[in-house]
Amino acid sequence: MWSCYLLGMDKMLLAFLDDVKLARSVLDMVAEVNQEVIRRAIRAGADVVVLGDDYAGNAGPLMSPQLFRDFLLPHLQKTVDIIHAEGAYCIKHSDGNIWSLIGMLVNTGADGLNPIEPTAGMDMADVKSAYGDRICLIGNIDCRDLLCHGSIADVKLAVRDCIRAGGDGGGFMLSSSNSIHSSVRPENFKAMIEAAREYGNYPLTC
């Protein structure tokens, strides 16, 4: 995402099509800096590195899967490999509907995938069925509407359903669908934690 911060999102995406030299030079520079930051963080004691680049919106990826494969995937793969070589775990984050990219993300060998955003059409049970034996799934309690405006009962029901969908056999971590931001109702956040403790013990009975 630093590339987009430098050029602007629109200009960066357009460069994939009409200024490949610029796109690659910016991506190369940003990846090199990020990878060095990662090395230093792990050597300073970090156990897990979260790669927070977003690739998609609710309707799908911001670029075609082919452009993702050509421009972004090589840098992502190298970064995951560096994290592992340095002895840490890697969690890949992307909001949005990533169904057309998810196979490539899993194939990098990342250890976790977050946040499996439900309001973007990412169903936890479907992702678990397709990829749950290869990567830890982290998500996906809706923090856009449910945690902000829903009832405590609705939050607890969503947590139960999420654990039921993702928890079988392990490889699952309950979290919000992005973050616990300032609009989340504290009582709903508390309910999410309490429900996780109630339903999240193995063997699962929810």
mmCIF file with all atom_site columns, C-alpha atoms in Angstrom:
data_model
loop_
_atom_site.group_PDB
_atom_site.id
_atom_site.type_symbol
_atom_site.label_atom_id
_atom_site.label_alt_id
_atom_site.label_comp_id
_atom_site.label_asym_id
_atom_site.label_entity_id
_atom_site.label_seq_id
_atom_site.pdbx_PDB_ins_code
_atom_site.Cartn_x
_atom_site.Cartn_y
_atom_site.Cartn_z
_atom_site.occupancy
_atom_site.B_iso_or_equiv
_atom_site.pdbx_formal_charge
_atom_site.auth_seq_id
_atom_site.auth_comp_id
_atom_site.auth_asym_id
_atom_site.auth_atom_id
_atom_site.pdbx_PDB_model_num
ATOM 1   C CA . MET A 1 1   ? 0.000   0.000   0.000   1.00 0.00 ? 1   MET A CA 1
ATOM 2   C CA . TRP A 1 2   ? 2.951   2.353   0.413   1.00 0.00 ? 2   TRP A CA 1
ATOM 3   C CA . SER A 1 3   ? 3.117   2.450   -3.386  1.00 0.00 ? 3   SER A CA 1
ATOM 4   C CA . CYS A 1 4   ? -0.413  3.839   -3.422  1.00 0.00 ? 4   CYS A CA 1
ATOM 5   C CA . TYR A 1 5   ? 0.487   6.336   -0.723  1.00 0.00 ? 5   TYR A CA 1
ATOM 6   C CA . LEU A 1 6   ? 3.358   7.565   -2.892  1.00 0.00 ? 6   LEU A CA 1
ATOM 7   C CA . LEU A 1 7   ? 1.517   7.776   -6.216  1.00 0.00 ? 7   LEU A CA 1
ATOM 8   C CA . GLY A 1 8   ? -2.155  7.731   -5.262  1.00 0.00 ? 8   GLY A CA 1
ATOM 9   C CA . MET A 1 9   ? -4.374  4.697   -5.729  1.00 0.00 ? 9   MET A CA 1
ATOM 10  C CA . ASP A 1 10  ? -5.731  5.668   -9.150  1.00 0.00 ? 10  ASP A CA 1
ATOM 11  C CA . LYS A 1 11  ? -2.327  6.499   -10.593 1.00 0.00 ? 11  LYS A CA 1
ATOM 12  C CA . MET A 1 12  ? -0.759  3.331   -9.228  1.00 0.00 ? 12  MET A CA 1
ATOM 13  C CA . LEU A 1 13  ? -3.457  1.105   -10.692 1.00 0.00 ? 13  LEU A CA 1
ATOM 14  C CA . LEU A 1 14  ? -3.332  2.911   -14.038 1.00 0.00 ? 14  LEU A CA 1
ATOM 15  C CA . ALA A 1 15  ? 0.440   2.462   -14.108 1.00 0.00 ? 15  ALA A CA 1
ATOM 16  C CA . PHE A 1 16  ? -0.078  -1.317  -14.165 1.00 0.00 ? 16  PHE A CA 1
ATOM 17  C CA . LEU A 1 17  ? -1.561  -0.767  -17.621 1.00 0.00 ? 17  LEU A CA 1
ATOM 18  C CA . ASP A 1 18  ? 0.105   2.268   -19.155 1.00 0.00 ? 18  ASP A CA 1
ATOM 19  C CA . ASP A 1 19  ? 3.404   2.852   -17.307 1.00 0.00 ? 19  ASP A CA 1
ATOM 20  C CA . VAL A 1 20  ? 4.782   -0.538  -16.369 1.00 0.00 ? 20  VAL A CA 1
ATOM 21  C CA . LYS A 1 21  ? 8.295   0.801   -15.784 1.00 0.00 ? 21  LYS A CA 1
ATOM 22  C CA . LEU A 1 22  ? 7.029   3.284   -13.200 1.00 0.00 ? 22  LEU A CA 1
ATOM 23  C CA . ALA A 1 23  ? 4.828   0.682   -11.514 1.00 0.00 ? 23  ALA A CA 1
ATOM 24  C CA . ARG A 1 24  ? 7.638   -1.827  -11.199 1.00 0.00 ? 24  ARG A CA 1
ATOM 25  C CA . SER A 1 25  ? 10.200  0.702   -9.986  1.00 0.00 ? 25  SER A CA 1
ATOM 26  C CA . VAL A 1 26  ? 7.900   1.984   -7.235  1.00 0.00 ? 26  VAL A CA 1
ATOM 27  C CA . LEU A 1 27  ? 6.863   -1.522  -6.189  1.00 0.00 ? 27  LEU A CA 1
ATOM 28  C CA . ASP A 1 28  ? 10.497  -2.681  -6.121  1.00 0.00 ? 28  ASP A CA 1
ATOM 29  C CA . MET A 1 29  ? 11.524  0.252   -3.934  1.00 0.00 ? 29  MET A CA 1
ATOM 30  C CA . VAL A 1 30  ? 8.620   -0.142  -1.539  1.00 0.00 ? 30  VAL A CA 1
ATOM 31  C CA . ALA A 1 31  ? 9.082   -3.912  -1.246  1.00 0.00 ? 31  ALA A CA 1
ATOM 32  C CA . GLU A 1 32  ? 12.787  -3.543  -0.507  1.00 0.00 ? 32  GLU A CA 1
ATOM 33  C CA . VAL A 1 33  ? 12.123  -1.040  2.284   1.00 0.00 ? 33  VAL A CA 1
ATOM 34  C CA . ASN A 1 34  ? 9.298   -3.131  3.760   1.00 0.00 ? 34  ASN A CA 1
ATOM 35  C CA . GLN A 1 35  ? 11.398  -6.273  3.722   1.00 0.00 ? 35  GLN A CA 1
ATOM 36  C CA . GLU A 1 36  ? 14.224  -4.562  5.575   1.00 0.00 ? 36  GLU A CA 1
ATOM 37  C CA . VAL A 1 37  ? 11.780  -3.207  8.168   1.00 0.00 ? 37  VAL A CA 1
ATOM 38  C CA . ILE A 1 38  ? 10.445  -6.747  8.587   1.00 0.00 ? 38  ILE A CA 1
ATOM 39  C CA . ARG A 1 39  ? 13.921  -8.226  9.079   1.00 0.00 ? 39  ARG A CA 1
ATOM 40  C CA . ARG A 1 40  ? 14.721  -5.667  11.746  1.00 0.00 ? 40  ARG A CA 1
ATOM 41  C CA . ALA A 1 41  ? 11.374  -6.131  13.490  1.00 0.00 ? 41  ALA A CA 1
ATOM 42  C CA . ILE A 1 42  ? 11.807  -9.901  13.721  1.00 0.00 ? 42  ILE A CA 1
ATOM 43  C CA . ARG A 1 43  ? 15.398  -9.582  14.905  1.00 0.00 ? 43  ARG A CA 1
ATOM 44  C CA . ALA A 1 44  ? 14.166  -7.155  17.555  1.00 0.00 ? 44  ALA A CA 1
ATOM 45  C CA . GLY A 1 45  ? 11.702  -9.761  18.809  1.00 0.00 ? 45  GLY A CA 1
ATOM 46  C CA . ALA A 1 46  ? 8.582   -9.801  16.640  1.00 0.00 ? 46  ALA A CA 1
ATOM 47  C CA . ASP A 1 47  ? 7.035   -13.280 16.436  1.00 0.00 ? 47  ASP A CA 1
ATOM 48  C CA . VAL A 1 48  ? 4.316   -12.491 13.884  1.00 0.00 ? 48  VAL A CA 1
ATOM 49  C CA . VAL A 1 49  ? 4.257   -10.065 10.957  1.00 0.00 ? 49  VAL A CA 1
ATOM 50  C CA . VAL A 1 50  ? 0.913   -8.902  9.575   1.00 0.00 ? 50  VAL A CA 1
ATOM 51  C CA . LEU A 1 51  ? 1.034   -7.759  5.951   1.00 0.00 ? 51  LEU A CA 1
ATOM 52  C CA . GLY A 1 52  ? -1.792  -5.246  5.821   1.00 0.00 ? 52  GLY A CA 1
ATOM 53  C CA . ASP A 1 53  ? -2.121  -4.458  2.121   1.00 0.00 ? 53  ASP A CA 1
ATOM 54  C CA . ASP A 1 54  ? -5.725  -4.427  0.911   1.00 0.00 ? 54  ASP A CA 1
ATOM 55  C CA . TYR A 1 55  ? -6.323  -5.907  -2.530  1.00 0.00 ? 55  TYR A CA 1
ATOM 56  C CA . ALA A 1 56  ? -10.094 -5.730  -2.864  1.00 0.00 ? 56  ALA A CA 1
ATOM 57  C CA . GLY A 1 57  ? -13.345 -3.951  -2.181  1.00 0.00 ? 57  GLY A CA 1
ATOM 58  C CA . ASN A 1 58  ? -16.749 -5.477  -1.608  1.00 0.00 ? 58  ASN A CA 1
ATOM 59  C CA . ALA A 1 59  ? -17.270 -6.069  -5.331  1.00 0.00 ? 59  ALA A CA 1
ATOM 60  C CA . GLY A 1 60  ? -13.942 -7.809  -5.884  1.00 0.00 ? 60  GLY A CA 1
ATOM 61  C CA . PRO A 1 61  ? -10.236 -7.089  -6.416  1.00 0.00 ? 61  PRO A CA 1
ATOM 62  C CA . LEU A 1 62  ? -8.986  -3.622  -7.300  1.00 0.00 ? 62  LEU A CA 1
ATOM 63  C CA . MET A 1 63  ? -7.107  -5.142  -10.228 1.00 0.00 ? 63  MET A CA 1
ATOM 64  C CA . SER A 1 64  ? -7.521  -8.274  -12.333 1.00 0.00 ? 64  SER A CA 1
ATOM 65  C CA . PRO A 1 65  ? -6.099  -11.540 -10.988 1.00 0.00 ? 65  PRO A CA 1
ATOM 66  C CA . GLN A 1 66  ? -3.579  -11.491 -13.852 1.00 0.00 ? 66  GLN A CA 1
ATOM 67  C CA . LEU A 1 67  ? -2.306  -8.029  -12.893 1.00 0.00 ? 67  LEU A CA 1
ATOM 68  C CA . PHE A 1 68  ? -2.107  -9.155  -9.277  1.00 0.00 ? 68  PHE A CA 1
ATOM 69  C CA . ARG A 1 69  ? -0.104  -12.198 -10.349 1.00 0.00 ? 69  ARG A CA 1
ATOM 70  C CA . ASP A 1 70  ? 2.246   -10.135 -12.501 1.00 0.00 ? 70  ASP A CA 1
ATOM 71  C CA . PHE A 1 71  ? 2.880   -7.117  -10.279 1.00 0.00 ? 71  PHE A CA 1
ATOM 72  C CA . LEU A 1 72  ? 2.131   -7.923  -6.648  1.00 0.00 ? 72  LEU A CA 1
ATOM 73  C CA . LEU A 1 73  ? 2.407   -11.662 -6.110  1.00 0.00 ? 73  LEU A CA 1
ATOM 74  C CA . PRO A 1 74  ? 6.205   -11.904 -6.643  1.00 0.00 ? 74  PRO A CA 1
ATOM 75  C CA . HIS A 1 75  ? 6.828   -9.268  -3.961  1.00 0.00 ? 75  HIS A CA 1
ATOM 76  C CA . LEU A 1 76  ? 4.330   -10.905 -1.625  1.00 0.00 ? 76  LEU A CA 1
ATOM 77  C CA . GLN A 1 77  ? 5.947   -14.310 -2.096  1.00 0.00 ? 77  GLN A CA 1
ATOM 78  C CA . LYS A 1 78  ? 9.425   -12.946 -1.400  1.00 0.00 ? 78  LYS A CA 1
ATOM 79  C CA . THR A 1 79  ? 8.184   -11.144 1.700   1.00 0.00 ? 79  THR A CA 1
ATOM 80  C CA . VAL A 1 80  ? 6.497   -14.263 3.095   1.00 0.00 ? 80  VAL A CA 1
ATOM 81  C CA . ASP A 1 81  ? 9.685   -16.231 2.433   1.00 0.00 ? 81  ASP A CA 1
ATOM 82  C CA . ILE A 1 82  ? 11.775  -13.618 4.262   1.00 0.00 ? 82  ILE A CA 1
ATOM 83  C CA . ILE A 1 83  ? 9.451   -13.701 7.267   1.00 0.00 ? 83  ILE A CA 1
ATOM 84  C CA . HIS A 1 84  ? 9.750   -17.472 7.474   1.00 0.00 ? 84  HIS A CA 1
ATOM 85  C CA . ALA A 1 85  ? 13.515  -17.432 6.930   1.00 0.00 ? 85  ALA A CA 1
ATOM 86  C CA . GLU A 1 86  ? 13.825  -15.013 9.837   1.00 0.00 ? 86  GLU A CA 1
ATOM 87  C CA . GLY A 1 87  ? 11.838  -17.390 12.046  1.00 0.00 ? 87  GLY A CA 1
ATOM 88  C CA . ALA A 1 88  ? 8.483   -15.622 12.346  1.00 0.00 ? 88  ALA A CA 1
ATOM 89  C CA . TYR A 1 89  ? 4.907   -16.282 11.259  1.00 0.00 ? 89  TYR A CA 1
ATOM 90  C CA . CYS A 1 90  ? 3.106   -14.323 8.542   1.00 0.00 ? 90  CYS A CA 1
ATOM 91  C CA . ILE A 1 91  ? -0.527  -13.220 8.536   1.00 0.00 ? 91  ILE A CA 1
ATOM 92  C CA . LYS A 1 92  ? -1.854  -11.843 5.256   1.00 0.00 ? 92  LYS A CA 1
ATOM 93  C CA . HIS A 1 93  ? -4.622  -9.287  5.589   1.00 0.00 ? 93  HIS A CA 1
ATOM 94  C CA . SER A 1 94  ? -6.928  -8.050  2.887   1.00 0.00 ? 94  SER A CA 1
ATOM 95  C CA . ASP A 1 95  ? -10.397 -6.661  3.235   1.00 0.00 ? 95  ASP A CA 1
ATOM 96  C CA . GLY A 1 96  ? -12.949 -7.182  0.505   1.00 0.00 ? 96  GLY A CA 1
ATOM 97  C CA . ASN A 1 97  ? -14.025 -10.006 -1.756  1.00 0.00 ? 97  ASN A CA 1
ATOM 98  C CA . ILE A 1 98  ? -10.785 -11.861 -2.483  1.00 0.00 ? 98  ILE A CA 1
ATOM 99  C CA . TRP A 1 99  ? -12.253 -15.082 -3.882  1.00 0.00 ? 99  TRP A CA 1
ATOM 100 C CA . SER A 1 100 ? -10.444 -14.670 -7.212  1.00 0.00 ? 100 SER A CA 1
ATOM 101 C CA . LEU A 1 101 ? -7.122  -14.086 -5.407  1.00 0.00 ? 101 LEU A CA 1
ATOM 102 C CA . ILE A 1 102 ? -7.378  -16.332 -2.386  1.00 0.00 ? 102 ILE A CA 1
ATOM 103 C CA . GLY A 1 103 ? -5.751  -19.361 -3.981  1.00 0.00 ? 103 GLY A CA 1
ATOM 104 C CA . MET A 1 104 ? -2.665  -17.316 -4.817  1.00 0.00 ? 104 MET A CA 1
ATOM 105 C CA . LEU A 1 105 ? -2.534  -15.895 -1.284  1.00 0.00 ? 105 LEU A CA 1
ATOM 106 C CA . VAL A 1 106 ? -2.739  -19.347 0.289   1.00 0.00 ? 106 VAL A CA 1
ATOM 107 C CA . ASN A 1 107 ? -0.094  -20.700 -2.087  1.00 0.00 ? 107 ASN A CA 1
ATOM 108 C CA . THR A 1 108 ? 2.466   -18.192 -0.786  1.00 0.00 ? 108 THR A CA 1
ATOM 109 C CA . GLY A 1 109 ? 2.649   -20.266 2.373   1.00 0.00 ? 109 GLY A CA 1
ATOM 110 C CA . ALA A 1 110 ? 1.398   -17.479 4.640   1.00 0.00 ? 110 ALA A CA 1
ATOM 111 C CA . ASP A 1 111 ? 0.397   -18.867 8.020   1.00 0.00 ? 111 ASP A CA 1
ATOM 112 C CA . GLY A 1 112 ? -2.819  -16.904 8.498   1.00 0.00 ? 112 GLY A CA 1
ATOM 113 C CA . LEU A 1 113 ? -5.438  -15.102 6.437   1.00 0.00 ? 113 LEU A CA 1
ATOM 114 C CA . ASN A 1 114 ? -7.466  -12.220 7.828   1.00 0.00 ? 114 ASN A CA 1
ATOM 115 C CA . PRO A 1 115 ? -10.240 -11.015 8.068   1.00 0.00 ? 115 PRO A CA 1
ATOM 116 C CA . ILE A 1 116 ? -12.546 -13.074 5.775   1.00 0.00 ? 116 ILE A CA 1
ATOM 117 C CA . GLU A 1 117 ? -14.898 -10.094 5.522   1.00 0.00 ? 117 GLU A CA 1
ATOM 118 C CA . PRO A 1 118 ? -18.540 -11.278 5.654   1.00 0.00 ? 118 PRO A CA 1
ATOM 119 C CA . THR A 1 119 ? -20.078 -8.103  4.248   1.00 0.00 ? 119 THR A CA 1
ATOM 120 C CA . ALA A 1 120 ? -17.920 -8.581  1.132   1.00 0.00 ? 120 ALA A CA 1
ATOM 121 C CA . GLY A 1 121 ? -19.253 -12.057 0.437   1.00 0.00 ? 121 GLY A CA 1
ATOM 122 C CA . MET A 1 122 ? -16.502 -13.986 2.207   1.00 0.00 ? 122 MET A CA 1
ATOM 123 C CA . ASP A 1 123 ? -18.307 -16.818 3.968   1.00 0.00 ? 123 ASP A CA 1
ATOM 124 C CA . MET A 1 124 ? -16.251 -18.437 6.723   1.00 0.00 ? 124 MET A CA 1
ATOM 125 C CA . ALA A 1 125 ? -17.661 -21.920 6.128   1.00 0.00 ? 125 ALA A CA 1
ATOM 126 C CA . ASP A 1 126 ? -16.876 -21.760 2.415   1.00 0.00 ? 126 ASP A CA 1
ATOM 127 C CA . VAL A 1 127 ? -13.323 -20.525 2.998   1.00 0.00 ? 127 VAL A CA 1
ATOM 128 C CA . LYS A 1 128 ? -12.813 -23.170 5.685   1.00 0.00 ? 128 LYS A CA 1
ATOM 129 C CA . SER A 1 129 ? -13.991 -25.901 3.337   1.00 0.00 ? 129 SER A CA 1
ATOM 130 C CA . ALA A 1 130 ? -11.722 -24.754 0.521   1.00 0.00 ? 130 ALA A CA 1
ATOM 131 C CA . TYR A 1 131 ? -8.563  -23.751 2.380   1.00 0.00 ? 131 TYR A CA 1
ATOM 132 C CA . GLY A 1 132 ? -8.908  -24.488 6.088   1.00 0.00 ? 132 GLY A CA 1
ATOM 133 C CA . ASP A 1 133 ? -6.451  -27.366 5.998   1.00 0.00 ? 133 ASP A CA 1
ATOM 134 C CA . ARG A 1 134 ? -3.718  -25.123 4.573   1.00 0.00 ? 134 ARG A CA 1
ATOM 135 C CA . ILE A 1 135 ? -3.915  -21.813 6.423   1.00 0.00 ? 135 ILE A CA 1
ATOM 136 C CA . CYS A 1 136 ? -5.183  -20.421 9.716   1.00 0.00 ? 136 CYS A CA 1
ATOM 137 C CA . LEU A 1 137 ? -8.368  -18.417 9.156   1.00 0.00 ? 137 LEU A CA 1
ATOM 138 C CA . ILE A 1 138 ? -8.762  -15.261 11.225  1.00 0.00 ? 138 ILE A CA 1
ATOM 139 C CA . GLY A 1 139 ? -12.116 -13.488 11.370  1.00 0.00 ? 139 GLY A CA 1
ATOM 140 C CA . ASN A 1 140 ? -14.907 -12.681 10.730  1.00 0.00 ? 140 ASN A CA 1
ATOM 141 C CA . ILE A 1 141 ? -17.283 -10.903 13.126  1.00 0.00 ? 141 ILE A CA 1
ATOM 142 C CA . ASP A 1 142 ? -18.725 -7.937  11.234  1.00 0.00 ? 142 ASP A CA 1
ATOM 143 C CA . CYS A 1 143 ? -17.340 -4.681  12.625  1.00 0.00 ? 143 CYS A CA 1
ATOM 144 C CA . ARG A 1 144 ? -19.093 -2.428  10.102  1.00 0.00 ? 144 ARG A CA 1
ATOM 145 C CA . ASP A 1 145 ? -22.676 -2.994  11.267  1.00 0.00 ? 145 ASP A CA 1
ATOM 146 C CA . LEU A 1 146 ? -22.971 -5.780  13.829  1.00 0.00 ? 146 LEU A CA 1
ATOM 147 C CA . LEU A 1 147 ? -20.393 -4.645  16.399  1.00 0.00 ? 147 LEU A CA 1
ATOM 148 C CA . CYS A 1 148 ? -21.476 -1.021  15.974  1.00 0.00 ? 148 CYS A CA 1
ATOM 149 C CA . HIS A 1 149 ? -25.252 -1.313  15.866  1.00 0.00 ? 149 HIS A CA 1
ATOM 150 C CA . GLY A 1 150 ? -26.273 -4.891  16.628  1.00 0.00 ? 150 GLY A CA 1
ATOM 151 C CA . SER A 1 151 ? -27.623 -6.267  19.853  1.00 0.00 ? 151 SER A CA 1
ATOM 152 C CA . ILE A 1 152 ? -25.583 -8.262  22.339  1.00 0.00 ? 152 ILE A CA 1
ATOM 153 C CA . ALA A 1 153 ? -27.663 -11.311 21.478  1.00 0.00 ? 153 ALA A CA 1
ATOM 154 C CA . ASP A 1 154 ? -26.894 -10.863 17.773  1.00 0.00 ? 154 ASP A CA 1
ATOM 155 C CA . VAL A 1 155 ? -23.163 -10.579 18.515  1.00 0.00 ? 155 VAL A CA 1
ATOM 156 C CA . LYS A 1 156 ? -23.167 -13.770 20.564  1.00 0.00 ? 156 LYS A CA 1
ATOM 157 C CA . LEU A 1 157 ? -25.068 -15.611 17.843  1.00 0.00 ? 157 LEU A CA 1
ATOM 158 C CA . ALA A 1 158 ? -22.586 -14.433 15.195  1.00 0.00 ? 158 ALA A CA 1
ATOM 159 C CA . VAL A 1 159 ? -19.653 -15.576 17.326  1.00 0.00 ? 159 VAL A CA 1
ATOM 160 C CA . ARG A 1 160 ? -21.220 -18.990 17.826  1.00 0.00 ? 160 ARG A CA 1
ATOM 161 C CA . ASP A 1 161 ? -21.883 -19.360 14.101  1.00 0.00 ? 161 ASP A CA 1
ATOM 162 C CA . CYS A 1 162 ? -18.391 -18.176 13.203  1.00 0.00 ? 162 CYS A CA 1
ATOM 163 C CA . ILE A 1 163 ? -16.736 -20.657 15.551  1.00 0.00 ? 163 ILE A CA 1
ATOM 164 C CA . ARG A 1 164 ? -19.010 -23.383 14.237  1.00 0.00 ? 164 ARG A CA 1
ATOM 165 C CA . ALA A 1 165 ? -18.018 -22.546 10.660  1.00 0.00 ? 165 ALA A CA 1
ATOM 166 C CA . GLY A 1 166 ? -14.289 -22.038 11.160  1.00 0.00 ? 166 GLY A CA 1
ATOM 167 C CA . GLY A 1 167 ? -13.235 -23.859 14.280  1.00 0.00 ? 167 GLY A CA 1
ATOM 168 C CA . ASP A 1 168 ? -13.595 -27.531 13.384  1.00 0.00 ? 168 ASP A CA 1
ATOM 169 C CA . GLY A 1 169 ? -10.181 -29.176 13.455  1.00 0.00 ? 169 GLY A CA 1
ATOM 170 C CA . GLY A 1 170 ? -8.394  -26.012 14.593  1.00 0.00 ? 170 GLY A CA 1
ATOM 171 C CA . GLY A 1 171 ? -6.671  -23.521 12.343  1.00 0.00 ? 171 GLY A CA 1
ATOM 172 C CA . PHE A 1 172 ? -9.016  -20.722 13.346  1.00 0.00 ? 172 PHE A CA 1
ATOM 173 C CA . MET A 1 173 ? -8.752  -17.485 15.335  1.00 0.00 ? 173 MET A CA 1
ATOM 174 C CA . LEU A 1 174 ? -11.822 -15.416 16.124  1.00 0.00 ? 174 LEU A CA 1
ATOM 175 C CA . SER A 1 175 ? -11.511 -11.704 15.384  1.00 0.00 ? 175 SER A CA 1
ATOM 176 C CA . SER A 1 176 ? -13.496 -8.819  13.988  1.00 0.00 ? 176 SER A CA 1
ATOM 177 C CA . SER A 1 177 ? -13.846 -8.400  10.236  1.00 0.00 ? 177 SER A CA 1
ATOM 178 C CA . ASN A 1 178 ? -11.207 -5.664  10.292  1.00 0.00 ? 178 ASN A CA 1
ATOM 179 C CA . SER A 1 179 ? -10.476 -4.025  13.641  1.00 0.00 ? 179 SER A CA 1
ATOM 180 C CA . ILE A 1 180 ? -12.008 -2.796  16.858  1.00 0.00 ? 180 ILE A CA 1
ATOM 181 C CA . HIS A 1 181 ? -12.457 0.804   15.762  1.00 0.00 ? 181 HIS A CA 1
ATOM 182 C CA . SER A 1 182 ? -13.931 3.808   17.529  1.00 0.00 ? 182 SER A CA 1
ATOM 183 C CA . SER A 1 183 ? -17.524 3.138   16.386  1.00 0.00 ? 183 SER A CA 1
ATOM 184 C CA . VAL A 1 184 ? -17.654 -0.344  17.914  1.00 0.00 ? 184 VAL A CA 1
ATOM 185 C CA . ARG A 1 185 ? -19.932 -0.419  20.964  1.00 0.00 ? 185 ARG A CA 1
ATOM 186 C CA . PRO A 1 186 ? -17.874 -1.449  24.005  1.00 0.00 ? 186 PRO A CA 1
ATOM 187 C CA . GLU A 1 187 ? -20.662 -3.714  25.246  1.00 0.00 ? 187 GLU A CA 1
ATOM 188 C CA . ASN A 1 188 ? -20.656 -5.540  21.900  1.00 0.00 ? 188 ASN A CA 1
ATOM 189 C CA . PHE A 1 189 ? -16.895 -5.987  21.984  1.00 0.00 ? 189 PHE A CA 1
ATOM 190 C CA . LYS A 1 190 ? -17.231 -7.370  25.503  1.00 0.00 ? 190 LYS A CA 1
ATOM 191 C CA . ALA A 1 191 ? -20.002 -9.699  24.326  1.00 0.00 ? 191 ALA A CA 1
ATOM 192 C CA . MET A 1 192 ? -17.786 -10.930 21.492  1.00 0.00 ? 192 MET A CA 1
ATOM 193 C CA . ILE A 1 193 ? -15.021 -11.838 23.926  1.00 0.00 ? 193 ILE A CA 1
ATOM 194 C CA . GLU A 1 194 ? -17.396 -13.515 26.370  1.00 0.00 ? 194 GLU A CA 1
ATOM 195 C CA . ALA A 1 195 ? -19.041 -15.527 23.596  1.00 0.00 ? 195 ALA A CA 1
ATOM 196 C CA . ALA A 1 196 ? -15.628 -16.622 22.303  1.00 0.00 ? 196 ALA A CA 1
ATOM 197 C CA . ARG A 1 197 ? -14.819 -17.968 25.752  1.00 0.00 ? 197 ARG A CA 1
ATOM 198 C CA . GLU A 1 198 ? -18.202 -19.680 25.972  1.00 0.00 ? 198 GLU A CA 1
ATOM 199 C CA . TYR A 1 199 ? -18.212 -21.351 22.567  1.00 0.00 ? 199 TYR A CA 1
ATOM 200 C CA . GLY A 1 200 ? -14.532 -21.578 21.688  1.00 0.00 ? 200 GLY A CA 1
ATOM 201 C CA . ASN A 1 201 ? -13.381 -24.445 23.883  1.00 0.00 ? 201 ASN A CA 1
ATOM 202 C CA . TYR A 1 202 ? -12.429 -27.785 22.357  1.00 0.00 ? 202 TYR A CA 1
ATOM 203 C CA . PRO A 1 203 ? -14.063 -30.126 21.789  1.00 0.00 ? 203 PRO A CA 1
ATOM 204 C CA . LEU A 1 204 ? -16.477 -27.709 20.138  1.00 0.00 ? 204 LEU A CA 1
ATOM 205 C CA . THR A 1 205 ? -20.089 -28.112 21.228  1.00 0.00 ? 205 THR A CA 1
ATOM 206 C CA . CYS A 1 206 ? -21.635 -25.049 19.555  1.00 0.00 ? 206 CYS A CA 1
#
